[in-house]
Amino acid sequence: MPTISLPDGSKREFPQPISIFDLAADIGPGLAKAAVAGTVDGKEVDTSYTIDRDAEVAIITEKSPEGLEVIRHSTAHLLAQAVKELFPEAQVTIGPVIEDGFYYDFAYSRPFTPEDLEAIEKKMAELAQADLPVARRVLPRDEAVKYFRDLGEEYKAQIIEDIPADEALSLYRQGDFEDLCRGPHVPSTGKLKYFKLMKVAGAYWRGDSNNEMLQRIYGTAWGSKKELKAYLHRLEEAEKRDHRKLAKKYDLFHIQEEAPGMVFWHPRGWSVYTALEEYMRQVQRANGYQEIRTPQIVDRTLWERSGHWDKFRDNMFTVESESRDYAVKPMNCPCHVQVFNQGLKSYRDLPLRLAEFGSCHRNEASGTLQGLMRVRGFVQDDAHIFCAEDKIQEEVSQFTDLLYQVYADFGFEDLIIRLSTRPEQRVGSDEVWDKSEKALAEALDAKGLEWTLLPGEGAFYGPKIEFSLKDCIGRVWQCGTIQVDFSMPGRLGAQYVAEDGSRQVPVMLHRAILGSFERFIGILIEHYEGAFPAWLAPEQAVVLNITDNQAEYARKVEKTLTDKGFRVISDLRNEKIGFKIREHTIQRIPYLLVIGDKEMESDALAVRTRSGEELGVMSIEAFAEHLAADVKRRGRVER
């Protein structure tokens, strides 16, 4: 007679074993209809799973993140089934869940075409409509190898051969198709209603370029039609906002083959970059950071002592000179310790906050490069805080306040926070890890912030907090981080004199708010769709004359506003005023200042915004005050 404890704290007793589905039906018919899987004592299981003991049980529905993952995994199987029915000679390999969807890799004699994708998606819909039951069975490893080899599925047989011989494997069958999988899966294909195939790409078998090239079909799946529609709309918006297209349209930067992954900044793009850099410089200075600059190329021995040579050697650019090996720095932290080490520090010198707009280079694979989002040369808003152990929580708390302030200035207020704790391979004692993890958690809790725990995802040298922001179309970008490091300061000989006169190794907090300038600007371009707020815009205003008669006055207005520190240009071309207004509106310049004879005679401006709003006639001084107020507001969301 199993007693089942439910998430709401209630308990239910049954005279005999009961399945997850029947439990859901006992709770309510609506829950049974929505159920796609369940958990028994924390382990995910199918709805057919029978509970024969006392247990803590939860029903997983299509509305939960766990349910969505089950739906996506099951839709990958639906894709494989459709491919096998349409292309029987195709071999299946692997089909995992990924962010927002799934993929499945196939070996087939010819490339799949867009027409093939349409046919496969249509077949998937037919199989879903058929509402085929999904059934699980278990086979010993060797029997599973023979089973798939007899089917001609050599890739699947190879996968199973790598599994220990004493393991039993689960297989899931729907109709005539059966696949190897750990599960769980939906009870029937009728649960899979809202999906779409997205594209085909190449992928090497097992990710090894020496192996055969397979075909990877990507798809997305959701729990409702509304969610699928919203996702496809986000993709359309993302395509429209692609920073590489907007960079060309607004003349911001380019990247070319002679310098892969390196950015050629154009004047308009560099204006955005320098505005961002100066802002961060002011913010950091106001929060107790001292700016430094360290070398680009450093002897290999420093990277060996810091531990980076062993872990990052393949991603480092190297150079040899006079029989010495050097590395172009991929990160700034070892160099910052060298600055700390100059002159013996006292506890009175701590915390010491060293910041650098450090230019770094990493030898990323060419196939992974993506505009500003993934580059080989980049600049970080990097800083390292050297402090005593008992100051970790205080420093993390101050950093969190600073990060929220900065993100709000860019209009980002919806943040996701994750705390990553000790991995299996790590340095330092459990006692030290206990202290640092507790300090990070308490710093977040003290501010009433919601956060998610990521067990085992910390760096080898210490735990970390990651801050992700959501852009205007709901995409999540991980940018900010603060990491506790007990390893590197000691490895590189950092010490300070404690209050009791003893020599102590400082804790080193690695922190960044924007991450890399390049990637953050890419995010901003897409978030604003090129319409930067006035404080970041390449040109904050453009002066437009109606006829040549106002040209001299237009130059005077441009100079007056430029002398006040604003970024202003003038367009004195012999073109119709309507043409000039349209052109600069398309270029997303925040303010258009139109000058005719009437404005010139009254020493004024007709002010128009890029959105077409007429702000009326203002004096030069009044407009300067208006623009200054707009710049001061930055990108903050108005309430």
CSV table of C-alpha atoms in Angstrom, one decimal, residues 127-451:
chain,number,residue,atom,x,y,z
A,127,LEU,CA,2.4,10.8,-37.0
A,128,ALA,CA,1.4,13.2,-34.2
A,129,GLN,CA,-2.2,13.1,-35.5
A,130,ALA,CA,-2.1,9.3,-35.4
A,131,ASP,CA,-1.6,9.5,-31.6
A,132,LEU,CA,0.8,6.5,-31.5
A,133,PRO,CA,1.4,5.1,-28.1
A,134,VAL,CA,5.0,5.4,-26.9
A,135,ALA,CA,6.2,2.3,-25.1
A,136,ARG,CA,9.5,1.7,-23.2
A,137,ARG,CA,11.4,-1.6,-22.9
A,138,VAL,CA,14.8,-2.6,-21.5
A,139,LEU,CA,17.5,-4.6,-23.2
A,140,PRO,CA,21.0,-5.8,-22.1
A,141,ARG,CA,23.8,-3.8,-23.8
A,142,ASP,CA,24.9,-6.6,-26.1
A,143,GLU,CA,21.4,-7.4,-27.2
A,144,ALA,CA,20.8,-3.8,-28.0
A,145,VAL,CA,24.0,-3.7,-30.1
A,146,LYS,CA,22.8,-6.7,-32.1
A,147,TYR,CA,19.3,-5.3,-32.5
A,148,PHE,CA,20.4,-2.0,-34.0
A,149,ARG,CA,23.1,-3.7,-36.2
A,150,ASP,CA,20.5,-6.0,-37.6
A,151,LEU,CA,18.4,-2.9,-38.5
A,152,GLY,CA,21.4,-1.5,-40.4
A,153,GLU,CA,21.8,1.3,-37.8
A,154,GLU,CA,25.6,1.1,-37.5
A,155,TYR,CA,26.0,4.5,-35.8
A,156,LYS,CA,23.5,3.6,-33.1
A,157,ALA,CA,25.3,0.3,-32.6
A,158,GLN,CA,28.6,2.2,-32.2
A,159,ILE,CA,27.1,4.4,-29.5
A,160,ILE,CA,25.8,1.5,-27.5
A,161,GLU,CA,29.2,-0.4,-27.8
A,162,ASP,CA,30.8,2.5,-25.8
A,163,ILE,CA,28.4,1.9,-22.9
A,164,PRO,CA,29.6,-0.5,-20.2
A,165,ALA,CA,28.6,-4.1,-20.9
A,166,ASP,CA,26.8,-4.7,-17.7
A,167,GLU,CA,24.3,-1.8,-18.2
A,168,ALA,CA,20.7,-2.4,-19.3
A,169,LEU,CA,19.4,0.1,-21.8
A,170,SER,CA,16.0,1.5,-22.4
A,171,LEU,CA,14.4,1.7,-25.9
A,172,TYR,CA,11.3,3.6,-26.8
A,173,ARG,CA,8.9,2.5,-29.6
A,174,GLN,CA,6.3,4.4,-31.4
A,175,GLY,CA,4.6,2.7,-34.4
A,176,ASP,CA,7.3,0.9,-36.4
A,177,PHE,CA,10.1,3.1,-35.1
A,178,GLU,CA,12.2,2.3,-32.0
A,179,ASP,CA,15.1,4.4,-30.6
A,180,LEU,CA,17.7,4.1,-27.8
A,181,CYS,CA,17.0,6.7,-25.1
A,182,ARG,CA,17.2,7.2,-21.4
A,183,GLY,CA,13.8,9.0,-21.4
A,184,PRO,CA,11.3,9.9,-20.2
A,185,HIS,CA,9.0,10.5,-23.1
A,186,VAL,CA,5.5,11.6,-23.7
A,187,PRO,CA,2.9,8.8,-23.4
A,188,SER,CA,1.8,9.2,-27.1
A,189,THR,CA,2.7,11.2,-30.2
A,190,GLY,CA,-0.6,13.1,-29.9
A,191,LYS,CA,1.1,15.2,-27.2
A,192,LEU,CA,3.4,16.7,-29.8
A,193,LYS,CA,1.4,19.4,-31.6
A,194,TYR,CA,3.4,22.6,-31.8
A,195,PHE,CA,6.7,22.2,-33.6
A,196,LYS,CA,8.5,23.4,-36.7
A,197,LEU,CA,11.7,22.3,-38.5
A,198,MET,CA,14.1,25.2,-38.9
A,199,LYS,CA,17.2,24.3,-41.0
A,200,VAL,CA,19.7,21.7,-42.0
A,201,ALA,CA,23.4,22.0,-41.3
A,202,GLY,CA,26.5,19.8,-41.5
A,203,ALA,CA,27.9,18.1,-38.4
A,204,TYR,CA,30.8,15.6,-38.0
A,205,TRP,CA,30.1,12.3,-36.4
A,206,ARG,CA,31.0,12.6,-32.8
A,207,GLY,CA,32.2,16.2,-33.4
A,208,ASP,CA,35.5,15.0,-34.9
A,209,SER,CA,36.5,16.5,-38.3
A,210,ASN,CA,38.3,13.3,-39.2
A,211,ASN,CA,34.9,11.5,-39.2
A,212,GLU,CA,32.1,11.4,-41.7
A,213,MET,CA,30.0,14.5,-42.2
A,214,LEU,CA,26.4,14.0,-41.1
A,215,GLN,CA,23.3,16.1,-41.7
A,216,ARG,CA,21.8,17.8,-38.7
A,217,ILE,CA,18.2,18.8,-38.8
A,218,TYR,CA,17.2,21.5,-36.3
A,219,GLY,CA,13.7,22.0,-35.0
A,220,THR,CA,11.8,23.8,-32.3
A,221,ALA,CA,8.8,22.5,-30.1
A,222,TRP,CA,6.6,24.2,-27.6
A,223,GLY,CA,3.7,23.4,-25.2
A,224,SER,CA,1.2,25.7,-27.0
A,225,LYS,CA,0.5,27.3,-30.3
A,226,LYS,CA,0.9,30.7,-28.7
A,227,GLU,CA,4.4,29.9,-27.4
A,228,LEU,CA,5.4,28.6,-30.9
A,229,LYS,CA,4.1,31.7,-32.6
A,230,ALA,CA,5.8,33.9,-30.1
A,231,TYR,CA,9.1,32.1,-30.6
A,232,LEU,CA,8.9,32.3,-34.4
A,233,HIS,CA,8.1,36.1,-34.0
A,234,ARG,CA,11.3,36.4,-31.9
A,235,LEU,CA,13.3,34.8,-34.6
A,236,GLU,CA,11.9,37.2,-37.2
A,237,GLU,CA,12.7,40.1,-34.9
A,238,ALA,CA,16.2,38.7,-34.3
A,239,GLU,CA,16.8,38.4,-38.1
A,240,LYS,CA,15.6,42.0,-38.6
A,241,ARG,CA,17.9,43.1,-35.8
A,242,ASP,CA,21.0,41.2,-36.8
A,243,HIS,CA,23.8,43.5,-35.7
A,244,ARG,CA,25.9,42.6,-38.7
A,245,LYS,CA,23.2,43.8,-41.1
A,246,LEU,CA,22.6,46.9,-39.0
A,247,ALA,CA,26.3,47.7,-38.8
A,248,LYS,CA,26.4,47.9,-42.6
A,249,LYS,CA,23.2,49.9,-42.8
A,250,TYR,CA,24.5,52.4,-40.2
A,251,ASP,CA,28.2,52.3,-41.1
A,252,LEU,CA,29.4,51.1,-37.6
A,253,PHE,CA,32.1,48.5,-38.3
A,254,HIS,CA,33.1,45.6,-40.5
A,255,ILE,CA,35.1,42.4,-40.3
A,256,GLN,CA,37.1,41.0,-43.2
A,257,GLU,CA,38.9,37.8,-44.1
A,258,GLU,CA,42.4,39.3,-43.6
A,259,ALA,CA,41.7,39.6,-39.9
A,260,PRO,CA,39.1,37.0,-39.0
A,261,GLY,CA,37.4,37.7,-35.7
A,262,MET,CA,38.9,41.2,-35.4
A,263,VAL,CA,36.8,44.4,-35.7
A,264,PHE,CA,37.4,47.3,-38.0
A,265,TRP,CA,35.6,50.1,-36.2
A,266,HIS,CA,34.2,52.9,-38.4
A,267,PRO,CA,33.9,56.5,-37.0
A,268,ARG,CA,30.2,56.1,-36.1
A,269,GLY,CA,30.8,52.7,-34.4
A,270,TRP,CA,33.9,54.0,-32.6
A,271,SER,CA,31.8,56.9,-31.3
A,272,VAL,CA,29.5,54.3,-29.6
A,273,TYR,CA,32.5,52.4,-28.3
A,274,THR,CA,34.3,55.4,-26.8
A,275,ALA,CA,31.0,56.7,-25.2
A,276,LEU,CA,30.7,53.2,-23.6
A,277,GLU,CA,34.3,53.2,-22.4
A,278,GLU,CA,34.1,56.7,-20.9
A,279,TYR,CA,30.9,55.8,-19.1
A,280,MET,CA,32.4,52.7,-17.6
A,281,ARG,CA,35.6,54.6,-16.7
A,282,GLN,CA,33.5,57.2,-14.8
A,283,VAL,CA,31.4,54.5,-13.0
A,284,GLN,CA,34.4,52.5,-11.9
A,285,ARG,CA,36.3,55.6,-10.7
A,286,ALA,CA,33.3,56.6,-8.7
A,287,ASN,CA,33.2,53.2,-7.1
A,288,GLY,CA,36.7,52.9,-5.9
A,289,TYR,CA,38.5,51.3,-8.8
A,290,GLN,CA,41.9,52.3,-10.0
A,291,GLU,CA,42.5,52.0,-13.7
A,292,ILE,CA,45.7,50.3,-14.9
A,293,ARG,CA,47.2,49.0,-18.1
A,294,THR,CA,49.2,45.8,-18.6
A,295,PRO,CA,51.2,44.3,-21.5
A,296,GLN,CA,49.7,42.6,-24.5
A,297,ILE,CA,52.4,40.0,-24.8
A,298,VAL,CA,53.8,38.1,-21.7
A,299,ASP,CA,56.4,35.4,-21.3
A,300,ARG,CA,55.1,31.8,-21.3
A,301,THR,CA,56.4,31.2,-17.8
A,302,LEU,CA,53.8,33.5,-16.2
A,303,TRP,CA,51.0,31.6,-18.0
A,304,GLU,CA,52.5,28.3,-16.7
A,305,ARG,CA,52.6,29.6,-13.2
A,306,SER,CA,49.0,30.9,-13.3
A,307,GLY,CA,47.7,27.6,-14.7
A,308,HIS,CA,46.4,29.1,-18.0
A,309,TRP,CA,49.1,27.4,-20.2
A,310,ASP,CA,47.8,23.9,-19.4
A,311,LYS,CA,44.1,24.8,-19.6
A,312,PHE,CA,44.0,27.4,-22.4
A,313,ARG,CA,47.1,26.8,-24.5
A,314,ASP,CA,45.1,25.8,-27.6
A,315,ASN,CA,43.2,29.1,-27.5
A,316,MET,CA,46.3,31.3,-27.1
A,317,PHE,CA,48.1,33.1,-29.8
A,318,THR,CA,51.9,32.7,-29.3
A,319,VAL,CA,55.0,34.2,-30.7
A,320,GLU,CA,58.7,33.5,-30.3
A,321,SER,CA,61.5,36.1,-30.0
A,322,GLU,CA,65.2,35.6,-29.0
A,323,SER,CA,64.6,32.0,-28.0
A,324,ARG,CA,61.8,32.9,-25.6
A,325,ASP,CA,58.1,31.9,-26.0
A,326,TYR,CA,55.5,34.6,-25.4
A,327,ALA,CA,51.7,34.5,-25.4
A,328,VAL,CA,49.3,37.2,-26.4
A,329,LYS,CA,47.2,37.6,-23.3
A,330,PRO,CA,43.8,35.8,-23.4
A,331,MET,CA,42.8,37.3,-20.1
A,332,ASN,CA,44.1,40.0,-17.7
A,333,CYS,CA,44.1,38.4,-14.3
A,334,PRO,CA,47.8,37.1,-14.1
A,335,CYS,CA,49.0,40.6,-15.1
A,336,HIS,CA,46.8,42.3,-12.4
A,337,VAL,CA,48.5,40.1,-9.7
A,338,GLN,CA,51.8,41.4,-11.0
A,339,VAL,CA,50.6,45.0,-10.3
A,340,PHE,CA,49.4,44.0,-6.8
A,341,ASN,CA,52.8,42.4,-6.1
A,342,GLN,CA,54.7,45.7,-6.6
A,343,GLY,CA,55.4,46.8,-3.0
A,344,LEU,CA,54.3,45.0,0.1
A,345,LYS,CA,50.6,45.6,0.8
A,346,SER,CA,49.0,45.9,4.2
A,347,TYR,CA,45.5,45.0,5.3
A,348,ARG,CA,44.9,48.8,5.3
A,349,ASP,CA,45.4,48.8,1.5
A,350,LEU,CA,42.6,46.3,1.1
A,351,PRO,CA,40.3,46.0,-0.7
A,352,LEU,CA,42.3,47.0,-3.7
A,353,ARG,CA,40.2,47.3,-6.8
A,354,LEU,CA,42.2,47.2,-10.1
A,355,ALA,CA,40.4,47.8,-13.4
A,356,GLU,CA,41.6,47.6,-16.9
A,357,PHE,CA,40.0,47.9,-20.3
A,358,GLY,CA,42.2,45.0,-21.2
A,359,SER,CA,42.7,44.0,-24.9
A,360,CYS,CA,42.6,40.2,-25.1
A,361,HIS,CA,43.0,37.7,-27.9
A,362,ARG,CA,41.8,34.1,-28.1
A,363,ASN,CA,42.3,31.7,-31.0
A,364,GLU,CA,38.7,30.8,-31.5
A,365,ALA,CA,37.9,28.3,-34.2
A,366,SER,CA,37.0,30.2,-37.4
A,367,GLY,CA,33.6,28.3,-37.7
A,368,THR,CA,32.5,29.7,-34.3
A,369,LEU,CA,33.1,33.4,-35.1
A,370,GLN,CA,29.9,35.4,-35.3
A,371,GLY,CA,30.1,39.2,-35.9
A,372,LEU,CA,30.7,41.0,-32.6
A,373,MET,CA,29.1,38.1,-30.6
A,374,ARG,CA,32.2,35.8,-31.0
A,375,VAL,CA,35.5,37.4,-31.9
A,376,ARG,CA,39.2,36.7,-31.5
A,377,GLY,CA,40.2,40.2,-30.4
A,378,PHE,CA,38.1,41.9,-27.7
A,379,VAL,CA,38.3,44.3,-24.8
A,380,GLN,CA,36.9,43.5,-21.4
A,381,ASP,CA,35.6,45.8,-18.7
A,382,ASP,CA,37.8,43.7,-16.5
A,383,ALA,CA,38.6,44.3,-12.8
A,384,HIS,CA,40.0,42.3,-9.9
A,385,ILE,CA,39.3,43.0,-6.3
A,386,PHE,CA,42.0,41.9,-3.8
A,387,CYS,CA,40.5,41.5,-0.3
A,388,ALA,CA,40.5,39.5,2.9
A,389,GLU,CA,38.2,36.4,3.2
A,390,ASP,CA,35.8,38.1,5.6
A,391,LYS,CA,35.2,40.9,3.1
A,392,ILE,CA,33.9,38.7,0.2
A,393,GLN,CA,30.3,39.2,1.0
A,394,GLU,CA,30.6,42.9,1.4
A,395,GLU,CA,32.5,43.3,-1.9
A,396,VAL,CA,30.0,41.1,-3.8
A,397,SER,CA,27.1,43.1,-2.4
A,398,GLN,CA,28.7,46.4,-3.6
A,399,PHE,CA,29.4,44.9,-7.0
A,400,THR,CA,25.8,43.7,-7.3
A,401,ASP,CA,24.6,47.2,-6.6
A,402,LEU,CA,27.0,48.6,-9.2
A,403,LEU,CA,25.9,46.0,-11.8
A,404,TYR,CA,22.2,46.8,-11.4
A,405,GLN,CA,22.9,50.5,-11.7
A,406,VAL,CA,24.9,50.0,-15.0
A,407,TYR,CA,22.3,47.7,-16.5
A,408,ALA,CA,19.5,50.1,-15.7
A,409,ASP,CA,21.4,52.9,-17.5
A,410,PHE,CA,21.2,50.7,-20.6
A,411,GLY,CA,17.5,50.0,-20.1
A,412,PHE,CA,18.0,46.4,-18.9
A,413,GLU,CA,16.0,45.7,-15.7
A,414,ASP,CA,15.0,42.0,-16.2
A,415,LEU,CA,18.0,40.0,-14.9
A,416,ILE,CA,18.6,36.3,-14.3
A,417,ILE,CA,21.0,35.3,-11.5
A,418,ARG,CA,22.8,32.0,-11.2
A,419,LEU,CA,25.2,30.8,-8.4
A,420,SER,CA,27.6,28.1,-9.6
A,421,THR,CA,29.2,26.0,-6.9
A,422,ARG,CA,32.2,23.7,-6.5
A,423,PRO,CA,33.0,21.3,-9.3
A,424,GLU,CA,34.5,17.9,-8.8
A,425,GLN,CA,38.0,19.0,-10.0
A,426,ARG,CA,38.9,22.0,-7.8
A,427,VAL,CA,41.6,23.6,-5.7
A,428,GLY,CA,41.3,24.7,-2.1
A,429,SER,CA,39.8,23.0,1.0
A,430,ASP,CA,36.1,22.3,1.6
A,431,GLU,CA,36.2,24.7,4.4
A,432,VAL,CA,37.3,27.6,2.2
A,433,TRP,CA,34.7,26.6,-0.5
A,434,ASP,CA,32.0,26.5,2.2
A,435,LYS,CA,32.9,30.0,3.3
A,436,SER,CA,32.9,31.5,-0.2
A,437,GLU,CA,29.7,29.8,-1.4
A,438,LYS,CA,28.0,30.9,1.7
A,439,ALA,CA,29.3,34.5,1.3
A,440,LEU,CA,28.0,34.6,-2.3
A,441,ALA,CA,24.6,33.2,-1.4
A,442,GLU,CA,24.2,35.5,1.6
A,443,ALA,CA,25.1,38.6,-0.5
A,444,LEU,CA,22.3,37.7,-2.9
A,445,ASP,CA,19.8,36.9,-0.2
A,446,ALA,CA,20.6,40.1,1.8
A,447,LYS,CA,19.4,42.0,-1.2
A,448,GLY,CA,16.2,39.9,-1.7
A,449,LEU,CA,17.3,38.8,-5.1
A,450,GLU,CA,16.0,35.6,-6.7
A,451,TRP,CA,18.7,33.2,-7.9
